[in-house]
Amino acid sequence: MIVITNPSPIKNETDIVHSLFEEGLALLHIRKPDFSEAETVQFIHQIKPEYRNKLVLHNHHDLAEDLGIGSLHFSEKERNHRHEISAKFLNPDRNKNGTKSTSTHTIEDFNSLENDFDYAFLSPVFKSISKEEYHPKTNLFEALKSRTNHKTKVIALGGMDAENIQKTLENGFDDVALLGTIWKNENPVKQFKLCQQIVQLHFQ
């Protein structure tokens, strides 16, 4: 299970992040699109060093090496302009312990991914919790029946919460990514544990 940071700062955010890791969070995507390089560095430095290997950087990829972050995420726009992605980022010898991920919004885009990516978000599965007016244009459960790419893990994103995780995993997604259900909840850690329990029961 993956958690993506809220785009804007959250009160006690670092404390919550540490609690999520203590509860077993595998990967935290650092997505702060409006953060400058300096703000990104400051935010990451607030997270305990022992969790660096569980961080995935969305922006300012050039900072990754200095920050000790091996995992990078590329937006759909970045992926479609591959020539602008420095070769060093997609070099398989770079940080072999890290992952590379990307975002897709149709099964056609997902199926056409090359082997550069370990996993990809496919969204939105449901009406978004964090973005108003962001809702599915197609039934991604139906679309997933046309999946031909089995080398890249497909991660459900968009409107994921404790009510629909089970259904999502039963319909062919390999895992889920949480955003709004965590950061818009009065008790993010409790909500994470609830969602985590559902995922763990499914894979038992």
mmCIF file with all atom_site columns, N, CA and C in Angstrom, residues 10-64:
data_model
loop_
_atom_site.group_PDB
_atom_site.id
_atom_site.type_symbol
_atom_site.label_atom_id
_atom_site.label_alt_id
_atom_site.label_comp_id
_atom_site.label_asym_id
_atom_site.label_entity_id
_atom_site.label_seq_id
_atom_site.pdbx_PDB_ins_code
_atom_site.Cartn_x
_atom_site.Cartn_y
_atom_site.Cartn_z
_atom_site.occupancy
_atom_site.B_iso_or_equiv
_atom_site.pdbx_formal_charge
_atom_site.auth_seq_id
_atom_site.auth_comp_id
_atom_site.auth_asym_id
_atom_site.auth_atom_id
_atom_site.pdbx_PDB_model_num
ATOM 1   N N  . ILE A 1 10 ? 0.385  20.024 5.771  1.00 0.00 ? 10 ILE A N  1
ATOM 2   C CA . ILE A 1 10 ? -0.618 19.575 6.734  1.00 0.00 ? 10 ILE A CA 1
ATOM 3   C C  . ILE A 1 10 ? -0.062 19.804 8.139  1.00 0.00 ? 10 ILE A C  1
ATOM 4   N N  . LYS A 1 11 ? -0.923 20.191 9.048  1.00 0.00 ? 11 LYS A N  1
ATOM 5   C CA . LYS A 1 11 ? -0.491 20.378 10.427 1.00 0.00 ? 11 LYS A CA 1
ATOM 6   C C  . LYS A 1 11 ? 0.055  19.061 10.997 1.00 0.00 ? 11 LYS A C  1
ATOM 7   N N  . ASN A 1 12 ? 1.200  19.131 11.650 1.00 0.00 ? 12 ASN A N  1
ATOM 8   C CA . ASN A 1 12 ? 1.850  17.947 12.255 1.00 0.00 ? 12 ASN A CA 1
ATOM 9   C C  . ASN A 1 12 ? 2.158  16.876 11.219 1.00 0.00 ? 12 ASN A C  1
ATOM 10  N N  . GLU A 1 13 ? 2.420  17.295 9.989  1.00 0.00 ? 13 GLU A N  1
ATOM 11  C CA . GLU A 1 13 ? 2.587  16.345 8.890  1.00 0.00 ? 13 GLU A CA 1
ATOM 12  C C  . GLU A 1 13 ? 3.726  15.355 9.137  1.00 0.00 ? 13 GLU A C  1
ATOM 13  N N  . THR A 1 14 ? 4.868  15.860 9.580  1.00 0.00 ? 14 THR A N  1
ATOM 14  C CA . THR A 1 14 ? 6.019  14.971 9.795  1.00 0.00 ? 14 THR A CA 1
ATOM 15  C C  . THR A 1 14 ? 5.729  13.940 10.874 1.00 0.00 ? 14 THR A C  1
ATOM 16  N N  . ASP A 1 15 ? 5.064  14.361 11.945 1.00 0.00 ? 15 ASP A N  1
ATOM 17  C CA . ASP A 1 15 ? 4.708  13.415 13.013 1.00 0.00 ? 15 ASP A CA 1
ATOM 18  C C  . ASP A 1 15 ? 3.798  12.316 12.476 1.00 0.00 ? 15 ASP A C  1
ATOM 19  N N  . ILE A 1 16 ? 2.852  12.695 11.637 1.00 0.00 ? 16 ILE A N  1
ATOM 20  C CA . ILE A 1 16 ? 1.933  11.715 11.044 1.00 0.00 ? 16 ILE A CA 1
ATOM 21  C C  . ILE A 1 16 ? 2.705  10.763 10.139 1.00 0.00 ? 16 ILE A C  1
ATOM 22  N N  . VAL A 1 17 ? 3.607  11.318 9.343  1.00 0.00 ? 17 VAL A N  1
ATOM 23  C CA . VAL A 1 17 ? 4.422  10.497 8.443  1.00 0.00 ? 17 VAL A CA 1
ATOM 24  C C  . VAL A 1 17 ? 5.209  9.456  9.232  1.00 0.00 ? 17 VAL A C  1
ATOM 25  N N  . HIS A 1 18 ? 5.836  9.889  10.330 1.00 0.00 ? 18 HIS A N  1
ATOM 26  C CA . HIS A 1 18 ? 6.597  8.949  11.154 1.00 0.00 ? 18 HIS A CA 1
ATOM 27  C C  . HIS A 1 18 ? 5.690  7.849  11.721 1.00 0.00 ? 18 HIS A C  1
ATOM 28  N N  . SER A 1 19 ? 4.499  8.228  12.131 1.00 0.00 ? 19 SER A N  1
ATOM 29  C CA . SER A 1 19 ? 3.554  7.242  12.678 1.00 0.00 ? 19 SER A CA 1
ATOM 30  C C  . SER A 1 19 ? 3.136  6.239  11.605 1.00 0.00 ? 19 SER A C  1
ATOM 31  N N  . LEU A 1 20 ? 2.946  6.719  10.382 1.00 0.00 ? 20 LEU A N  1
ATOM 32  C CA . LEU A 1 20 ? 2.572  5.820  9.282  1.00 0.00 ? 20 LEU A CA 1
ATOM 33  C C  . LEU A 1 20 ? 3.672  4.795  9.025  1.00 0.00 ? 20 LEU A C  1
ATOM 34  N N  . PHE A 1 21 ? 4.912  5.262  9.036  1.00 0.00 ? 21 PHE A N  1
ATOM 35  C CA . PHE A 1 21 ? 6.033  4.333  8.837  1.00 0.00 ? 21 PHE A CA 1
ATOM 36  C C  . PHE A 1 21 ? 6.118  3.332  9.983  1.00 0.00 ? 21 PHE A C  1
ATOM 37  N N  . GLU A 1 22 ? 5.888  3.812  11.191 1.00 0.00 ? 22 GLU A N  1
ATOM 38  C CA . GLU A 1 22 ? 5.931  2.917  12.358 1.00 0.00 ? 22 GLU A CA 1
ATOM 39  C C  . GLU A 1 22 ? 4.847  1.848  12.273 1.00 0.00 ? 22 GLU A C  1
ATOM 40  N N  . GLU A 1 23 ? 3.752  2.174  11.580 1.00 0.00 ? 23 GLU A N  1
ATOM 41  C CA . GLU A 1 23 ? 2.657  1.205  11.414 1.00 0.00 ? 23 GLU A CA 1
ATOM 42  C C  . GLU A 1 23 ? 2.862  0.300  10.197 1.00 0.00 ? 23 GLU A C  1
ATOM 43  N N  . GLY A 1 24 ? 3.963  0.491  9.494  1.00 0.00 ? 24 GLY A N  1
ATOM 44  C CA . GLY A 1 24 ? 4.279  -0.426 8.408  1.00 0.00 ? 24 GLY A CA 1
ATOM 45  C C  . GLY A 1 24 ? 4.112  0.106  6.999  1.00 0.00 ? 24 GLY A C  1
ATOM 46  N N  . LEU A 1 25 ? 3.969  1.425  6.842  1.00 0.00 ? 25 LEU A N  1
ATOM 47  C CA . LEU A 1 25 ? 3.858  1.985  5.490  1.00 0.00 ? 25 LEU A CA 1
ATOM 48  C C  . LEU A 1 25 ? 5.090  1.621  4.668  1.00 0.00 ? 25 LEU A C  1
ATOM 49  N N  . ALA A 1 26 ? 4.856  1.088  3.469  1.00 0.00 ? 26 ALA A N  1
ATOM 50  C CA . ALA A 1 26 ? 5.963  0.628  2.622  1.00 0.00 ? 26 ALA A CA 1
ATOM 51  C C  . ALA A 1 26 ? 6.586  1.758  1.815  1.00 0.00 ? 26 ALA A C  1
ATOM 52  N N  . LEU A 1 27 ? 5.739  2.629  1.244  1.00 0.00 ? 27 LEU A N  1
ATOM 53  C CA . LEU A 1 27 ? 6.242  3.705  0.389  1.00 0.00 ? 27 LEU A CA 1
ATOM 54  C C  . LEU A 1 27 ? 5.443  4.983  0.602  1.00 0.00 ? 27 LEU A C  1
ATOM 55  N N  . LEU A 1 28 ? 6.166  6.096  0.723  1.00 0.00 ? 28 LEU A N  1
ATOM 56  C CA . LEU A 1 28 ? 5.526  7.415  0.790  1.00 0.00 ? 28 LEU A CA 1
ATOM 57  C C  . LEU A 1 28 ? 5.988  8.226  -0.412 1.00 0.00 ? 28 LEU A C  1
ATOM 58  N N  . HIS A 1 29 ? 5.033  8.602  -1.255 1.00 0.00 ? 29 HIS A N  1
ATOM 59  C CA . HIS A 1 29 ? 5.352  9.445  -2.403 1.00 0.00 ? 29 HIS A CA 1
ATOM 60  C C  . HIS A 1 29 ? 5.350  10.906 -1.965 1.00 0.00 ? 29 HIS A C  1
ATOM 61  N N  . ILE A 1 30 ? 6.477  11.563 -2.141 1.00 0.00 ? 30 ILE A N  1
ATOM 62  C CA . ILE A 1 30 ? 6.594  12.981 -1.802 1.00 0.00 ? 30 ILE A CA 1
ATOM 63  C C  . ILE A 1 30 ? 6.145  13.791 -3.012 1.00 0.00 ? 30 ILE A C  1
ATOM 64  N N  . ARG A 1 31 ? 4.888  14.213 -2.971 1.00 0.00 ? 31 ARG A N  1
ATOM 65  C CA . ARG A 1 31 ? 4.341  15.026 -4.071 1.00 0.00 ? 31 ARG A CA 1
ATOM 66  C C  . ARG A 1 31 ? 3.928  16.384 -3.518 1.00 0.00 ? 31 ARG A C  1
ATOM 67  N N  . LYS A 1 32 ? 4.812  17.338 -3.696 1.00 0.00 ? 32 LYS A N  1
ATOM 68  C CA . LYS A 1 32 ? 4.568  18.718 -3.269 1.00 0.00 ? 32 LYS A CA 1
ATOM 69  C C  . LYS A 1 32 ? 4.866  19.617 -4.474 1.00 0.00 ? 32 LYS A C  1
ATOM 70  N N  . PRO A 1 33 ? 3.955  19.659 -5.445 1.00 0.00 ? 33 PRO A N  1
ATOM 71  C CA . PRO A 1 33 ? 4.244  20.315 -6.730 1.00 0.00 ? 33 PRO A CA 1
ATOM 72  C C  . PRO A 1 33 ? 4.605  21.788 -6.642 1.00 0.00 ? 33 PRO A C  1
ATOM 73  N N  . ASP A 1 34 ? 4.147  22.468 -5.586 1.00 0.00 ? 34 ASP A N  1
ATOM 74  C CA . ASP A 1 34 ? 4.438  23.897 -5.471 1.00 0.00 ? 34 ASP A CA 1
ATOM 75  C C  . ASP A 1 34 ? 5.678  24.191 -4.635 1.00 0.00 ? 34 ASP A C  1
ATOM 76  N N  . PHE A 1 35 ? 6.317  23.145 -4.118 1.00 0.00 ? 35 PHE A N  1
ATOM 77  C CA . PHE A 1 35 ? 7.512  23.340 -3.292 1.00 0.00 ? 35 PHE A CA 1
ATOM 78  C C  . PHE A 1 35 ? 8.719  23.657 -4.176 1.00 0.00 ? 35 PHE A C  1
ATOM 79  N N  . SER A 1 36 ? 9.514  24.620 -3.723 1.00 0.00 ? 36 SER A N  1
ATOM 80  C CA . SER A 1 36 ? 10.799 24.894 -4.374 1.00 0.00 ? 36 SER A CA 1
ATOM 81  C C  . SER A 1 36 ? 11.778 23.791 -3.990 1.00 0.00 ? 36 SER A C  1
ATOM 82  N N  . GLU A 1 37 ? 12.953 23.808 -4.583 1.00 0.00 ? 37 GLU A N  1
ATOM 83  C CA . GLU A 1 37 ? 13.974 22.826 -4.210 1.00 0.00 ? 37 GLU A CA 1
ATOM 84  C C  . GLU A 1 37 ? 14.304 22.944 -2.725 1.00 0.00 ? 37 GLU A C  1
ATOM 85  N N  . ALA A 1 38 ? 14.441 24.182 -2.260 1.00 0.00 ? 38 ALA A N  1
ATOM 86  C CA . ALA A 1 38 ? 14.794 24.400 -0.853 1.00 0.00 ? 38 ALA A CA 1
ATOM 87  C C  . ALA A 1 38 ? 13.707 23.887 0.080  1.00 0.00 ? 38 ALA A C  1
ATOM 88  N N  . GLU A 1 39 ? 12.453 24.115 -0.281 1.00 0.00 ? 39 GLU A N  1
ATOM 89  C CA . GLU A 1 39 ? 11.335 23.643 0.545  1.00 0.00 ? 39 GLU A CA 1
ATOM 90  C C  . GLU A 1 39 ? 11.262 22.117 0.539  1.00 0.00 ? 39 GLU A C  1
ATOM 91  N N  . THR A 1 40 ? 11.555 21.518 -0.611 1.00 0.00 ? 40 THR A N  1
ATOM 92  C CA . THR A 1 40 ? 11.556 20.060 -0.711 1.00 0.00 ? 40 THR A CA 1
ATOM 93  C C  . THR A 1 40 ? 12.631 19.465 0.190  1.00 0.00 ? 40 THR A C  1
ATOM 94  N N  . VAL A 1 41 ? 13.828 20.044 0.139  1.00 0.00 ? 41 VAL A N  1
ATOM 95  C CA . VAL A 1 41 ? 14.938 19.580 0.981  1.00 0.00 ? 41 VAL A CA 1
ATOM 96  C C  . VAL A 1 41 ? 14.574 19.726 2.455  1.00 0.00 ? 41 VAL A C  1
ATOM 97  N N  . GLN A 1 42 ? 14.009 20.873 2.811  1.00 0.00 ? 42 GLN A N  1
ATOM 98  C CA . GLN A 1 42 ? 13.628 21.130 4.210  1.00 0.00 ? 42 GLN A CA 1
ATOM 99  C C  . GLN A 1 42 ? 12.599 20.103 4.686  1.00 0.00 ? 42 GLN A C  1
ATOM 100 N N  . PHE A 1 43 ? 11.618 19.806 3.829  1.00 0.00 ? 43 PHE A N  1
ATOM 101 C CA . PHE A 1 43 ? 10.572 18.848 4.196  1.00 0.00 ? 43 PHE A CA 1
ATOM 102 C C  . PHE A 1 43 ? 11.165 17.462 4.414  1.00 0.00 ? 43 PHE A C  1
ATOM 103 N N  . ILE A 1 44 ? 11.999 17.033 3.494  1.00 0.00 ? 44 ILE A N  1
ATOM 104 C CA . ILE A 1 44 ? 12.568 15.686 3.586  1.00 0.00 ? 44 ILE A CA 1
ATOM 105 C C  . ILE A 1 44 ? 13.522 15.556 4.757  1.00 0.00 ? 44 ILE A C  1
ATOM 106 N N  . HIS A 1 45 ? 14.242 16.619 5.074  1.00 0.00 ? 45 HIS A N  1
ATOM 107 C CA . HIS A 1 45 ? 15.162 16.579 6.212  1.00 0.00 ? 45 HIS A CA 1
ATOM 108 C C  . HIS A 1 45 ? 14.426 16.444 7.546  1.00 0.00 ? 45 HIS A C  1
ATOM 109 N N  . GLN A 1 46 ? 13.141 16.733 7.548  1.00 0.00 ? 46 GLN A N  1
ATOM 110 C CA . GLN A 1 46 ? 12.354 16.581 8.777  1.00 0.00 ? 46 GLN A CA 1
ATOM 111 C C  . GLN A 1 46 ? 11.946 15.122 8.999  1.00 0.00 ? 46 GLN A C  1
ATOM 112 N N  . ILE A 1 47 ? 12.093 14.303 7.951  1.00 0.00 ? 47 ILE A N  1
ATOM 113 C CA . ILE A 1 47 ? 11.752 12.882 8.056  1.00 0.00 ? 47 ILE A CA 1
ATOM 114 C C  . ILE A 1 47 ? 12.995 12.108 8.474  1.00 0.00 ? 47 ILE A C  1
ATOM 115 N N  . LYS A 1 48 ? 12.831 11.227 9.431  1.00 0.00 ? 48 LYS A N  1
ATOM 116 C CA . LYS A 1 48 ? 13.977 10.486 9.973  1.00 0.00 ? 48 LYS A CA 1
ATOM 117 C C  . LYS A 1 48 ? 14.753 9.776  8.856  1.00 0.00 ? 48 LYS A C  1
ATOM 118 N N  . PRO A 1 49 ? 16.086 9.827  8.922  1.00 0.00 ? 49 PRO A N  1
ATOM 119 C CA . PRO A 1 49 ? 16.933 9.237  7.870  1.00 0.00 ? 49 PRO A CA 1
ATOM 120 C C  . PRO A 1 49 ? 16.662 7.761  7.615  1.00 0.00 ? 49 PRO A C  1
ATOM 121 N N  . GLU A 1 50 ? 16.241 7.026  8.654  1.00 0.00 ? 50 GLU A N  1
ATOM 122 C CA . GLU A 1 50 ? 16.022 5.592  8.457  1.00 0.00 ? 50 GLU A CA 1
ATOM 123 C C  . GLU A 1 50 ? 14.859 5.276  7.525  1.00 0.00 ? 50 GLU A C  1
ATOM 124 N N  . TYR A 1 51 ? 14.067 6.311  7.196  1.00 0.00 ? 51 TYR A N  1
ATOM 125 C CA . TYR A 1 51 ? 12.928 6.097  6.306  1.00 0.00 ? 51 TYR A CA 1
ATOM 126 C C  . TYR A 1 51 ? 13.214 6.570  4.876  1.00 0.00 ? 51 TYR A C  1
ATOM 127 N N  . ARG A 1 52 ? 14.429 7.040  4.602  1.00 0.00 ? 52 ARG A N  1
ATOM 128 C CA . ARG A 1 52 ? 14.754 7.566  3.269  1.00 0.00 ? 52 ARG A CA 1
ATOM 129 C C  . ARG A 1 52 ? 14.513 6.539  2.165  1.00 0.00 ? 52 ARG A C  1
ATOM 130 N N  . ASN A 1 53 ? 14.786 5.275  2.477  1.00 0.00 ? 53 ASN A N  1
ATOM 131 C CA . ASN A 1 53 ? 14.632 4.242  1.450  1.00 0.00 ? 53 ASN A CA 1
ATOM 132 C C  . ASN A 1 53 ? 13.166 3.921  1.161  1.00 0.00 ? 53 ASN A C  1
ATOM 133 N N  . LYS A 1 54 ? 12.251 4.573  1.889  1.00 0.00 ? 54 LYS A N  1
ATOM 134 C CA . LYS A 1 54 ? 10.818 4.362  1.659  1.00 0.00 ? 54 LYS A CA 1
ATOM 135 C C  . LYS A 1 54 ? 10.171 5.596  1.027  1.00 0.00 ? 54 LYS A C  1
ATOM 136 N N  . LEU A 1 55 ? 10.999 6.569  0.653  1.00 0.00 ? 55 LEU A N  1
ATOM 137 C CA . LEU A 1 55 ? 10.485 7.794  0.045  1.00 0.00 ? 55 LEU A CA 1
ATOM 138 C C  . LEU A 1 55 ? 10.606 7.725  -1.475 1.00 0.00 ? 55 LEU A C  1
ATOM 139 N N  . VAL A 1 56 ? 9.603  8.274  -2.154 1.00 0.00 ? 56 VAL A N  1
ATOM 140 C CA . VAL A 1 56 ? 9.608  8.350  -3.616 1.00 0.00 ? 56 VAL A CA 1
ATOM 141 C C  . VAL A 1 56 ? 9.440  9.816  -3.994 1.00 0.00 ? 56 VAL A C  1
ATOM 142 N N  . LEU A 1 57 ? 10.357 10.328 -4.797 1.00 0.00 ? 57 LEU A N  1
ATOM 143 C CA . LEU A 1 57 ? 10.381 11.754 -5.117 1.00 0.00 ? 57 LEU A CA 1
ATOM 144 C C  . LEU A 1 57 ? 9.649  12.034 -6.429 1.00 0.00 ? 57 LEU A C  1
ATOM 145 N N  . HIS A 1 58 ? 8.682  12.954 -6.375 1.00 0.00 ? 58 HIS A N  1
ATOM 146 C CA . HIS A 1 58 ? 7.921  13.337 -7.575 1.00 0.00 ? 58 HIS A CA 1
ATOM 147 C C  . HIS A 1 58 ? 8.545  14.521 -8.301 1.00 0.00 ? 58 HIS A C  1
ATOM 148 N N  . ASN A 1 59 ? 9.061  15.449 -7.561 1.00 0.00 ? 59 ASN A N  1
ATOM 149 C CA . ASN A 1 59 ? 9.582  16.683 -8.148 1.00 0.00 ? 59 ASN A CA 1
ATOM 150 C C  . ASN A 1 59 ? 11.047 16.873 -7.762 1.00 0.00 ? 59 ASN A C  1
ATOM 151 N N  . HIS A 1 60 ? 11.738 17.713 -8.536 1.00 0.00 ? 60 HIS A N  1
ATOM 152 C CA . HIS A 1 60 ? 13.145 18.028 -8.250 1.00 0.00 ? 60 HIS A CA 1
ATOM 153 C C  . HIS A 1 60 ? 13.991 16.753 -8.149 1.00 0.00 ? 60 HIS A C  1
ATOM 154 N N  . HIS A 1 61 ? 13.904 15.942 -9.182 1.00 0.00 ? 61 HIS A N  1
ATOM 155 C CA . HIS A 1 61 ? 14.622 14.666 -9.196 1.00 0.00 ? 61 HIS A CA 1
ATOM 156 C C  . HIS A 1 61 ? 16.129 14.821 -8.996 1.00 0.00 ? 61 HIS A C  1
ATOM 157 N N  . ASP A 1 62 ? 16.661 15.973 -9.391 1.00 0.00 ? 62 ASP A N  1
ATOM 158 C CA . ASP A 1 62 ? 18.103 16.194 -9.249 1.00 0.00 ? 62 ASP A CA 1
ATOM 159 C C  . ASP A 1 62 ? 18.560 16.143 -7.796 1.00 0.00 ? 62 ASP A C  1
ATOM 160 N N  . LEU A 1 63 ? 17.623 16.314 -6.877 1.00 0.00 ? 63 LEU A N  1
ATOM 161 C CA . LEU A 1 63 ? 17.968 16.304 -5.448 1.00 0.00 ? 63 LEU A CA 1
ATOM 162 C C  . LEU A 1 63 ? 18.120 14.891 -4.902 1.00 0.00 ? 63 LEU A C  1
ATOM 163 N N  . ALA A 1 64 ? 17.590 13.916 -5.623 1.00 0.00 ? 64 ALA A N  1
ATOM 164 C CA . ALA A 1 64 ? 17.458 12.559 -5.082 1.00 0.00 ? 64 ALA A CA 1
ATOM 165 C C  . ALA A 1 64 ? 18.772 11.987 -4.565 1.00 0.00 ? 64 ALA A C  1
#
